[in-house]
């Protein structure tokens, strides 16, 4: 049962697609206070000692969010430290599960804080500055059931084309056609499967959206040549439009007032990769249509997928910020330097980027009314991806297109997937990747993945292999790294056969993984779940933070520590432990409910098949088009069967009934 409580004048975020009845009174579940002075909003609830709190999508820390504080404010912060409170997405959905079970979705696009037992260990406090919001309250039997209700409320998740379930290689710094061909050859000549190479900002001319650098004199031919190798190129599109005379996107945007404005009506300026840029005002339908239509210039050249970036929006600095800091430097220069003085200056430079002051200094035109950016900040990436999604639907009404974004808000899950931004080549970020997955699914984001191997910092062979063994299961499976870090294309490491094998497992599982993805999307269900969602009565399962349920048949338990030869796992019921061995064979072992130590060599992908179930496994393939689903082996319990969903993988004609068949 879902009830909606409206406070003040909420901004129409369009995250919810189903009308909900207005509620009355919320007792006995917590207390809402609207302070008389000021216009803040606070919801508080006293948690029971054993209550678990799930949710928040792309957020830091555990599957159980209890014990820390989180702020929904889409942030471009590449240092995802343990203390980080905001990442790139704002997903305001939580579930309290324990003595009572209820979900809360706060539809509010400005900064919102969830203090989940941080200030007081037993208290959940949700607060924000302005009491203009829709508060959805969802009751249900358990956390899973509440999630299912919520997912119905926010509409069907984005469905990518099937090739997007292949493996992809990316690196910030690929610049020339040769760079891309080298990567393609590195994979193909080593027989490591691959389907996509991502084009980071250097494919553009001076980082200008919808331009192509002179390194690609015949871009359509280049795209085709890659396609002949069964590789799709996926270019990046950034939010900021470079300010440059004679650049059509800039000139059209200025002429039509399509950019965000300062208070005085002039076009707001923020510096990003191209230098000074203007930000398209994606809140205006005409701007979405205009910017979205630009993607066609690339689809006409053979492009079938995009990643939208820097759309929090990230702002390195503004002219106003620079002016202010220059004045401060002038004041600083003649003074005798002191430790505090130097630190103050240092801090000021550090705070130039993504500053609250800058976010408060520009405006969106929402149906004729100027709305200050920071009041609706968390919707910017959503609106940019919506612009692309709506346009791609028009440009290609029959064929699906790959689309994912860095910044997001609930509602954006209908238009594209997300990747979880600039992580680091740290073991802790491999585990963080795993923990985020079910929370993202709770909020509708199904096509998700992290930069495998880690984006910042230098990876190691071992970390990359272990991370890939998790990535085998994430819908978006992409190895991506930052410029200046160690090169981490799989073929650069010794014993490439290990990489060939691990990524090969992805392709052997692809018919199953795709089928489970499609079932999750079409049934508004989850693809990854915490164990407790499947085994709500099992107190032990409720504590498991490093294993996940996948689809209806699997449990996964990746290794995430350096030098580990294996790991401990908890089985909430009897399961079949299956290992994909390097020689292409599979080992199977029935394991009883309980705790076990499993040995997992670096070149082995482990998984568990649930009691009484089975999964289809295909033979080896080097790209999605080669996967042979007509000849699959059923692996799992005897006398079990599996309902496989399989469609053509590229049209938008999804149909669970029509495209399902029972195997076994
Ligand atoms: C941002 C993106 C990263 C990309 C880089 C350069 O940091 O998150 O993925 O490589 O910009 O475009």
XYZ file of C-alpha atoms and ligand atoms in Angstrom:
676
model
C 0.000 0.000 0.000
C 1.365 3.380 -1.006
C 0.348 6.760 0.374
C 1.514 10.156 -0.688
C 1.903 13.168 1.567
C 2.478 16.485 -0.108
C 4.233 19.348 1.656
C 4.410 22.871 0.277
C 4.794 23.148 -3.477
C 6.898 20.260 -4.739
C 8.818 20.576 -7.962
C 7.304 18.253 -10.599
C 10.255 15.887 -11.010
C 8.325 13.313 -13.064
C 10.068 10.506 -11.227
C 6.754 8.856 -10.334
C 4.511 7.721 -13.175
C 1.516 6.238 -11.336
C -1.002 8.440 -9.480
C -1.060 7.801 -5.730
C -3.784 8.463 -3.201
C -3.142 11.194 -0.656
C -2.522 9.833 2.823
C -3.735 11.060 6.184
C -1.646 10.789 9.320
C 1.399 8.616 9.481
C 1.306 7.204 12.977
C 2.819 5.044 14.279
C 5.683 5.337 11.837
C 7.731 8.306 12.793
C 7.314 11.988 13.165
C 7.313 14.792 10.695
C 8.165 18.264 11.787
C 7.988 21.487 9.888
C 9.799 24.049 12.044
C 7.783 27.210 12.429
C 10.691 29.421 11.719
C 12.413 28.680 8.481
C 10.969 26.286 6.032
C 12.868 23.067 6.695
C 11.474 19.571 6.733
C 12.384 16.750 9.083
C 11.184 13.200 9.336
C 12.365 11.137 12.260
C 11.866 7.567 13.321
C 13.237 5.619 16.246
C 14.809 2.446 14.899
C 14.610 -0.848 16.655
C 17.978 -2.377 17.577
C 17.715 -4.929 14.765
C 16.209 -2.742 12.062
C 18.056 -2.773 8.777
C 17.886 0.162 6.378
C 18.177 -0.579 2.669
C 18.272 1.717 -0.311
C 19.743 5.049 -1.454
C 20.867 3.610 -4.784
C 24.250 5.040 -5.695
C 25.506 5.708 -2.195
C 28.536 4.920 -0.128
C 29.072 2.180 2.472
C 27.006 -0.954 3.015
C 23.951 -2.728 1.730
C 22.623 -1.948 5.193
C 22.878 1.837 5.265
C 22.531 2.082 9.003
C 25.316 3.767 10.969
C 26.233 6.655 8.696
C 24.983 9.859 7.103
C 24.332 10.413 3.378
C 23.397 13.503 1.417
C 21.589 13.314 -1.889
C 23.400 15.952 -3.893
C 24.821 14.784 -7.212
C 28.549 15.420 -6.903
C 31.543 15.093 -9.148
C 33.982 13.957 -6.479
C 36.484 11.387 -7.708
C 37.568 10.513 -4.177
C 35.025 8.020 -2.983
C 36.425 7.780 0.519
C 34.806 6.019 3.401
C 33.643 9.403 4.692
C 32.154 10.578 1.376
C 28.488 11.474 1.808
C 27.465 12.245 -1.800
C 28.231 10.486 -5.062
C 26.957 11.197 -8.590
C 23.355 10.064 -8.155
C 20.498 11.144 -5.867
C 18.189 8.216 -5.121
C 15.949 9.078 -2.196
C 14.361 5.707 -1.579
C 14.936 3.730 1.628
C 13.325 0.797 3.371
C 13.323 0.209 7.097
C 13.082 -3.508 7.680
C 12.741 -5.093 11.086
C 10.072 -4.680 13.713
C 8.075 -2.836 11.096
C 8.702 -2.819 7.375
C 8.087 0.323 5.380
C 9.594 2.260 2.519
C 10.005 5.990 2.089
C 10.557 7.845 -1.136
C 11.158 11.570 -0.882
C 10.647 13.238 -4.204
C 12.725 16.355 -3.692
C 15.455 17.433 -6.106
C 17.638 19.628 -3.844
C 20.068 18.518 -1.132
C 18.467 16.007 1.219
C 20.170 14.322 4.144
C 19.598 10.839 5.506
C 21.076 10.512 8.970
C 20.659 6.804 9.534
C 21.854 6.249 13.061
C 24.841 8.579 12.730
C 23.972 11.379 15.151
C 22.035 9.046 17.403
C 22.509 5.344 16.880
C 18.802 4.545 17.091
C 17.439 7.438 15.122
C 16.665 7.827 11.452
C 16.375 11.492 10.504
C 15.670 12.712 6.992
C 15.928 16.434 6.539
C 16.127 19.169 3.960
C 16.029 22.917 3.791
C 12.679 23.510 2.133
C 9.437 21.747 2.942
C 8.360 21.456 -0.690
C 8.220 17.781 -1.416
C 6.210 14.651 -1.992
C 6.673 12.047 0.690
C 5.688 8.530 -0.369
C 5.108 5.972 2.302
C 5.000 2.308 1.305
C 3.877 -0.492 3.542
C 4.377 -4.136 2.757
C 5.162 -7.553 4.096
C 8.910 -7.277 3.697
C 11.646 -5.276 2.012
C 11.439 -7.125 -1.288
C 7.702 -6.734 -1.556
C 7.984 -3.009 -0.740
C 10.636 -2.631 -3.428
C 8.362 -4.290 -5.988
C 5.623 -1.779 -5.168
C 8.032 1.124 -5.465
C 9.348 -0.081 -8.788
C 5.807 -0.141 -10.181
C 5.407 3.446 -9.063
C 8.406 4.766 -10.982
C 7.915 2.970 -14.282
C 9.783 0.459 -16.359
C 13.556 0.424 -16.390
C 15.576 1.174 -19.488
C 16.316 -1.726 -21.830
C 19.584 -1.603 -23.790
C 20.344 -3.531 -26.971
C 21.809 -6.972 -26.464
C 25.289 -6.043 -27.654
C 25.502 -3.797 -24.580
C 25.712 -6.963 -22.479
C 29.052 -7.722 -24.064
C 32.363 -6.626 -22.612
C 33.711 -3.147 -23.359
C 37.092 -1.480 -23.132
C 37.577 2.171 -22.395
C 40.360 4.529 -21.461
C 40.546 8.258 -21.197
C 43.320 9.103 -23.636
C 42.510 7.089 -26.778
C 42.913 9.754 -29.407
C 43.609 8.459 -32.876
C 42.016 5.842 -35.094
C 45.206 3.840 -34.533
C 44.682 3.917 -30.744
C 41.258 2.342 -31.250
C 42.442 -0.207 -33.801
C 45.266 -1.199 -31.469
C 42.759 -1.929 -28.732
C 40.511 -3.857 -31.115
C 43.484 -5.881 -32.355
C 44.812 -6.399 -28.842
C 41.545 -8.091 -27.929
C 40.790 -9.873 -31.173
C 44.322 -11.219 -31.707
C 44.389 -12.564 -28.162
C 40.874 -13.983 -28.538
C 39.631 -12.078 -25.516
C 35.937 -11.411 -26.182
C 34.884 -7.793 -26.712
C 31.872 -5.931 -28.160
C 32.470 -2.256 -27.468
C 35.201 0.338 -27.304
C 34.229 3.608 -25.673
C 35.356 6.915 -27.061
C 36.315 9.329 -24.295
C 36.587 13.094 -24.820
C 39.608 13.030 -27.130
C 37.585 11.858 -30.146
C 36.084 15.350 -30.280
C 37.607 18.504 -31.659
C 38.642 20.522 -28.576
C 36.085 18.649 -26.480
C 33.168 20.150 -28.388
C 30.025 18.008 -28.281
C 28.912 16.698 -31.680
C 32.236 17.256 -33.382
C 34.855 14.730 -34.439
C 38.568 15.457 -34.416
C 40.601 15.475 -37.602
C 42.154 12.203 -36.476
C 39.070 10.570 -38.025
C 38.888 11.950 -41.564
C 36.226 9.411 -42.547
C 34.391 8.686 -39.346
C 31.528 6.595 -40.845
C 34.082 4.362 -42.558
C 35.984 4.028 -39.286
C 32.788 3.058 -37.434
C 32.000 0.495 -40.133
C 35.457 -0.979 -40.075
C 35.091 -1.543 -36.344
C 31.648 -3.069 -36.850
C 33.171 -5.540 -39.262
C 35.249 -6.652 -36.311
C 31.997 -6.893 -34.302
C 32.981 -3.898 -32.220
C 30.718 -0.919 -31.571
C 32.154 2.488 -30.739
C 30.401 4.286 -27.890
C 31.211 8.017 -27.751
C 30.925 10.249 -24.695
C 28.741 13.373 -24.681
C 29.440 16.014 -22.025
C 26.882 18.426 -20.615
C 28.822 21.673 -21.154
C 28.838 23.299 -24.608
C 32.108 25.044 -25.468
C 31.889 28.793 -25.917
C 33.385 29.386 -29.333
C 32.399 31.612 -32.223
C 31.235 29.686 -35.286
C 30.584 26.511 -33.313
C 27.016 25.697 -34.332
C 25.846 24.138 -31.054
C 27.071 27.166 -29.131
C 25.627 29.673 -31.581
C 22.237 28.009 -31.828
C 22.018 27.716 -28.057
C 22.798 31.392 -27.544
C 20.448 32.529 -30.319
C 17.497 30.596 -28.892
C 18.181 31.191 -25.196
C 18.741 27.482 -24.681
C 21.423 27.872 -22.007
C 21.118 28.293 -18.258
C 20.991 31.916 -17.173
C 22.529 34.027 -14.464
C 20.196 36.151 -12.380
C 20.760 39.118 -14.723
C 19.623 37.072 -17.722
C 23.067 36.529 -19.246
C 24.233 33.026 -20.132
C 25.890 31.307 -17.176
C 29.513 30.260 -17.723
C 31.170 27.251 -16.133
C 34.511 25.737 -17.092
C 34.734 22.019 -17.847
C 37.016 20.025 -20.216
C 36.653 22.405 -23.204
C 37.367 25.460 -21.028
C 34.469 27.882 -20.645
C 31.095 26.373 -21.496
C 27.388 27.048 -21.275
C 25.033 24.453 -19.852
C 21.948 23.576 -21.900
C 18.807 24.207 -19.880
C 17.470 20.664 -20.194
C 14.406 21.533 -18.113
C 12.899 23.183 -21.207
C 11.262 20.667 -23.559
C 12.520 22.623 -26.607
C 16.077 22.423 -25.307
C 15.775 18.686 -24.775
C 14.435 18.285 -28.299
C 17.204 20.486 -29.750
C 20.118 18.881 -27.913
C 18.679 15.378 -28.290
C 18.332 15.797 -32.043
C 22.105 16.401 -32.217
C 22.731 12.747 -31.343
C 21.360 11.954 -34.787
C 24.471 13.414 -36.364
C 26.347 10.533 -34.745
C 23.733 7.809 -35.229
C 23.750 8.668 -38.934
C 27.438 7.880 -38.942
C 26.765 4.431 -37.523
C 26.913 5.081 -33.767
C 24.515 2.974 -31.644
C 25.346 4.000 -28.109
C 26.364 6.938 -25.910
C 27.554 7.776 -22.413
C 26.479 11.123 -20.995
C 29.027 12.653 -18.667
C 29.813 15.657 -16.464
C 26.091 16.157 -15.996
C 25.813 16.904 -12.271
C 26.798 19.334 -13.856
C 30.471 19.282 -12.932
C 31.928 22.806 -12.822
C 35.699 23.151 -12.493
C 35.368 26.879 -11.904
C 33.394 29.937 -12.943
C 34.700 33.376 -13.982
C 33.089 34.732 -10.806
C 34.901 32.168 -8.669
C 38.210 32.963 -10.352
C 37.706 36.694 -9.946
C 37.078 36.281 -6.254
C 40.056 34.046 -5.693
C 42.343 36.403 -7.597
C 41.280 39.189 -5.247
C 42.016 36.947 -2.304
C 45.429 36.115 -3.727
C 46.136 39.838 -4.146
C 45.282 40.359 -0.480
C 47.364 37.372 0.484
C 50.536 38.290 -1.417
C 51.820 41.241 0.638
C 51.031 39.609 3.993
C 53.630 37.595 5.899
C 52.689 33.974 5.303
C 51.385 31.971 8.211
C 50.411 28.329 8.312
C 46.726 29.226 8.663
C 46.926 31.765 5.872
C 48.507 29.290 3.472
C 45.986 26.608 4.318
C 43.154 29.041 3.845
C 44.385 29.835 0.339
C 44.902 26.182 -0.405
C 41.344 25.438 0.719
C 39.969 28.214 -1.440
C 41.590 26.771 -4.545
C 40.348 23.318 -3.664
C 36.813 24.628 -3.259
C 36.692 26.356 -6.621
C 35.140 23.285 -8.232
C 31.476 22.398 -7.825
C 30.940 25.159 -5.276
C 27.626 25.753 -3.560
C 27.922 29.416 -4.477
C 28.156 28.614 -8.188
C 25.247 26.183 -8.031
C 23.205 28.982 -6.446
C 24.104 31.451 -9.163
C 22.289 30.130 -12.201
C 18.725 29.472 -13.187
C 16.501 27.223 -15.234
C 13.473 28.328 -17.151
C 10.713 26.022 -15.990
C 7.552 26.919 -17.850
C 8.407 30.586 -17.782
C 9.487 30.664 -14.152
C 13.162 31.060 -13.285
C 14.138 28.324 -10.821
C 17.495 28.519 -9.072
C 19.706 25.607 -9.991
C 20.487 24.381 -6.484
C 16.750 23.947 -5.813
C 16.565 21.303 -8.556
C 20.225 20.330 -8.873
C 19.712 16.571 -8.650
C 17.570 16.533 -11.786
C 20.103 17.964 -14.220
C 21.720 14.678 -15.302
C 18.266 13.075 -15.449
C 17.043 15.793 -17.811
C 20.127 15.528 -20.021
C 19.713 11.781 -20.366
C 16.007 12.202 -20.872
C 16.818 14.574 -23.741
C 18.967 11.875 -25.322
C 16.543 9.042 -24.552
C 13.512 10.871 -25.942
C 15.437 11.843 -29.048
C 16.847 8.371 -29.660
C 13.351 6.959 -29.417
C 12.371 9.342 -32.223
C 15.525 8.889 -34.261
C 15.313 5.148 -33.993
C 11.760 4.136 -33.076
C 12.301 0.473 -33.861
C 15.866 -0.104 -32.714
C 17.167 0.219 -29.165
C 20.156 2.406 -28.448
C 22.725 2.086 -25.668
C 22.602 5.019 -23.270
C 24.005 5.562 -19.810
C 24.777 8.522 -17.655
C 26.978 9.524 -14.765
C 24.552 11.699 -12.812
C 21.018 10.525 -12.145
C 17.829 10.852 -10.128
C 15.084 8.273 -9.839
C 13.041 8.544 -13.045
C 16.146 8.617 -15.201
C 16.184 4.825 -14.958
C 13.461 4.840 -17.630
C 15.793 6.488 -20.158
C 19.197 4.961 -19.561
C 21.562 3.137 -17.289
C 24.354 4.531 -15.157
C 27.935 3.809 -14.384
C 29.108 4.639 -10.918
C 31.697 7.237 -11.855
C 35.333 7.743 -11.013
C 36.226 4.979 -8.608
C 39.819 3.981 -7.893
C 41.897 0.861 -8.390
C 41.307 -0.066 -4.772
C 40.121 -3.358 -3.345
C 37.645 -1.455 -1.190
C 36.027 -0.098 -4.351
C 35.533 -3.585 -5.716
C 33.519 -4.385 -2.614
C 31.729 -1.027 -2.778
C 30.761 -1.877 -6.362
C 29.123 -5.086 -5.157
C 27.276 -3.427 -2.276
C 25.813 -0.698 -4.469
C 24.283 -3.089 -6.987
C 21.113 -4.177 -5.147
C 20.479 -0.647 -3.879
C 20.653 0.639 -7.457
C 18.195 -2.019 -8.566
C 15.820 -1.006 -5.765
C 15.743 2.463 -7.323
C 15.070 1.219 -10.850
C 18.621 1.324 -12.204
C 19.206 -2.070 -13.775
C 21.734 -1.345 -16.511
C 24.588 -0.526 -14.141
C 28.268 -1.174 -13.685
C 31.457 0.301 -12.271
C 34.767 1.040 -13.971
C 36.262 -2.445 -13.727
C 39.870 -2.462 -12.626
C 39.332 1.001 -11.188
C 39.393 4.394 -12.918
C 41.880 6.433 -10.867
C 45.164 5.038 -9.474
C 47.142 2.098 -10.835
C 45.504 -1.267 -11.039
C 47.156 -4.649 -10.644
C 46.652 -7.818 -12.598
C 45.136 -9.506 -9.579
C 42.710 -6.666 -8.796
C 41.576 -6.466 -12.404
C 40.985 -10.215 -12.650
C 39.000 -10.290 -9.412
C 37.021 -7.231 -10.439
C 36.246 -8.742 -13.827
C 34.979 -11.851 -12.054
C 32.346 -9.594 -10.444
C 31.867 -7.642 -13.682
C 30.956 -10.913 -15.431
C 27.591 -10.506 -13.693
C 26.961 -6.741 -13.987
C 24.823 -5.726 -16.979
C 27.314 -2.995 -17.893
C 30.729 -4.700 -18.030
C 33.356 -2.107 -18.842
C 37.055 -1.765 -18.099
C 37.769 1.984 -17.896
C 40.772 3.935 -16.645
C 41.926 7.518 -16.269
C 44.617 9.168 -18.306
C 47.978 8.946 -16.564
C 47.247 5.677 -14.797
C 48.708 2.282 -15.643
C 47.369 0.877 -18.882
C 44.853 -1.800 -18.000
C 43.587 -3.312 -21.232
C 43.423 -7.033 -20.483
C 45.970 -8.055 -23.122
C 48.676 -5.948 -21.482
C 49.100 -8.387 -18.605
C 50.890 -11.700 -18.488
C 48.904 -14.897 -19.021
C 46.200 -13.330 -21.139
C 44.485 -16.708 -21.159
C 43.181 -15.926 -17.679
C 41.465 -12.797 -18.960
C 40.183 -14.650 -22.023
C 38.681 -17.219 -19.719
C 37.096 -14.864 -17.159
C 35.525 -12.612 -19.798
C 34.634 -15.747 -21.754
C 32.444 -16.849 -18.842
C 30.401 -13.693 -19.326
C 29.648 -14.770 -22.889
C 28.837 -18.315 -21.854
C 26.357 -16.922 -19.325
C 25.037 -14.219 -21.625
C 21.759 -15.882 -22.665
C 20.962 -16.416 -18.989
C 22.060 -12.954 -17.828
C 20.173 -11.252 -20.647
C 17.098 -13.318 -19.919
C 17.195 -12.395 -16.224
C 17.764 -8.742 -17.071
C 14.765 -8.689 -19.369
C 12.564 -10.447 -16.823
C 13.637 -7.938 -14.173
C 12.978 -4.985 -16.482
C 9.647 -6.218 -17.824
C 8.340 -7.296 -14.413
C 9.630 -4.215 -12.542
C 11.781 -6.569 -10.554
C 15.347 -6.672 -9.298
C 18.252 -8.355 -11.061
C 20.551 -8.176 -8.015
C 19.100 -8.620 -4.542
C 20.486 -8.690 -1.027
C 20.218 -12.241 0.361
C 17.622 -11.109 2.882
C 15.193 -10.239 0.072
C 15.019 -13.908 -0.912
C 15.398 -15.367 2.575
C 13.540 -12.904 4.818
C 13.234 -15.391 7.674
C 16.951 -16.149 7.799
C 18.613 -13.912 10.407
C 22.071 -14.863 9.164
C 21.272 -13.864 5.570
C 20.301 -10.391 6.769
C 23.921 -9.710 7.709
C 25.548 -10.776 4.477
C 27.174 -7.771 2.812
C 29.472 -9.464 0.297
C 27.279 -11.880 -1.617
C 24.286 -11.181 -3.842
C 21.365 -13.015 -5.327
C 21.183 -12.682 -9.093
C 17.966 -13.322 -10.993
C 15.901 -16.253 -9.869
C 18.618 -18.895 -9.874
C 21.994 -17.613 -8.748
C 23.956 -16.427 -5.788
C 27.316 -14.786 -6.398
C 30.227 -14.453 -3.988
C 33.202 -12.736 -5.622
C 36.637 -12.543 -4.040
C 37.533 -8.970 -3.114
C 40.741 -9.167 -1.087
C 44.343 -9.088 -2.188
C 46.242 -12.392 -2.201
C 43.135 -14.330 -1.181
C 43.040 -17.921 -2.335
C 39.334 -18.108 -1.678
C 36.728 -16.830 0.744
C 34.026 -17.689 3.226
C 30.451 -17.845 2.013
C 27.129 -18.277 3.702
C 24.543 -20.502 2.026
C 20.991 -19.781 3.211
C 19.920 -23.125 1.762
C 21.530 -26.054 0.008
C 23.055 -24.912 -3.275
C 25.201 -26.214 -6.085
C 28.647 -24.628 -6.149
C 29.729 -24.293 -9.769
C 33.161 -23.202 -10.922
C 33.993 -22.286 -14.489
C 37.454 -23.787 -14.784
C 40.178 -22.465 -17.081
C 40.032 -25.520 -19.359
C 36.429 -24.663 -20.224
C 34.888 -27.376 -18.049
C 32.684 -26.844 -15.016
C 33.000 -28.349 -11.572
C 29.834 -28.935 -9.561
C 29.477 -29.615 -5.892
C 26.370 -29.743 -3.723
C 26.888 -27.754 -0.523
C 24.568 -27.791 2.449
C 23.098 -24.676 4.064
C 25.607 -22.929 6.327
C 29.084 -21.428 6.278
C 31.781 -22.740 3.973
C 35.241 -21.813 2.828
C 35.588 -22.013 -0.940
C 38.870 -21.901 -2.747
C 38.789 -19.611 -5.781
C 41.948 -19.400 -7.883
C 42.441 -16.172 -9.824
C 41.341 -17.754 -13.082
C 38.064 -19.198 -11.847
C 34.577 -17.684 -11.795
C 32.536 -19.110 -8.931
C 28.765 -19.116 -8.668
C 26.048 -20.884 -6.738
C 22.882 -22.332 -8.210
C 19.908 -22.314 -5.895
C 18.389 -25.538 -4.706
C 16.220 -27.161 -7.357
C 17.185 -24.737 -10.127
C 19.317 -24.704 -13.230
C 20.750 -22.229 -15.721
C 21.582 -22.476 -19.409
C 25.260 -22.191 -20.342
C 26.421 -21.559 -23.906
C 29.740 -22.382 -25.525
C 32.577 -19.866 -25.916
C 32.058 -16.785 -28.077
C 34.166 -13.729 -28.801
C 31.262 -11.326 -29.291
C 27.540 -11.233 -28.537
C 26.615 -12.009 -32.149
C 28.532 -15.290 -31.893
C 26.771 -16.583 -28.767
C 24.946 -19.734 -29.773
C 21.804 -20.046 -27.680
C 20.518 -22.947 -29.774
C 23.102 -25.263 -28.248
C 23.187 -24.729 -24.538
C 23.866 -27.010 -21.646
C 21.624 -26.867 -18.578
C 23.723 -26.689 -15.435
C 22.165 -27.246 -12.038
C 19.817 -29.570 -10.253
C 18.490 -32.596 -12.033
C 14.912 -32.532 -13.279
C 14.796 -28.756 -13.042
C 13.870 -26.446 -15.877
C 14.516 -22.853 -16.817
C 12.330 -20.339 -18.633
C 14.576 -18.515 -21.073
C 13.623 -15.098 -22.377
C 15.191 -14.468 -25.737
C 14.257 -11.839 -28.282
C 16.114 -10.388 -31.249
C 18.088 -8.128 -28.920
C 17.680 -4.960 -30.913
C 14.036 -4.090 -31.662
C 11.788 -2.585 -29.048
C 9.307 -5.457 -29.367
C 9.771 -6.918 -25.923
C 7.210 -9.486 -24.929
C 7.668 -11.865 -22.038
C 5.113 -14.380 -23.217
C 6.027 -14.376 -26.846
C 9.752 -14.627 -26.348
C 9.985 -17.134 -23.499
C 10.573 -20.850 -23.784
C 11.130 -23.567 -21.231
C 14.410 -25.419 -21.291
C 14.710 -28.799 -19.616
C 35.091 12.104 -16.041
C 34.420 10.759 -16.244
C 35.441 9.754 -16.731
C 36.098 10.268 -18.015
C 36.690 11.645 -17.781
C 37.186 12.273 -19.067
O 36.009 12.043 -15.006
O 33.799 10.306 -15.087
O 34.835 8.504 -16.959
O 37.086 9.385 -18.413
O 35.721 12.516 -17.234
O 36.160 12.416 -19.977
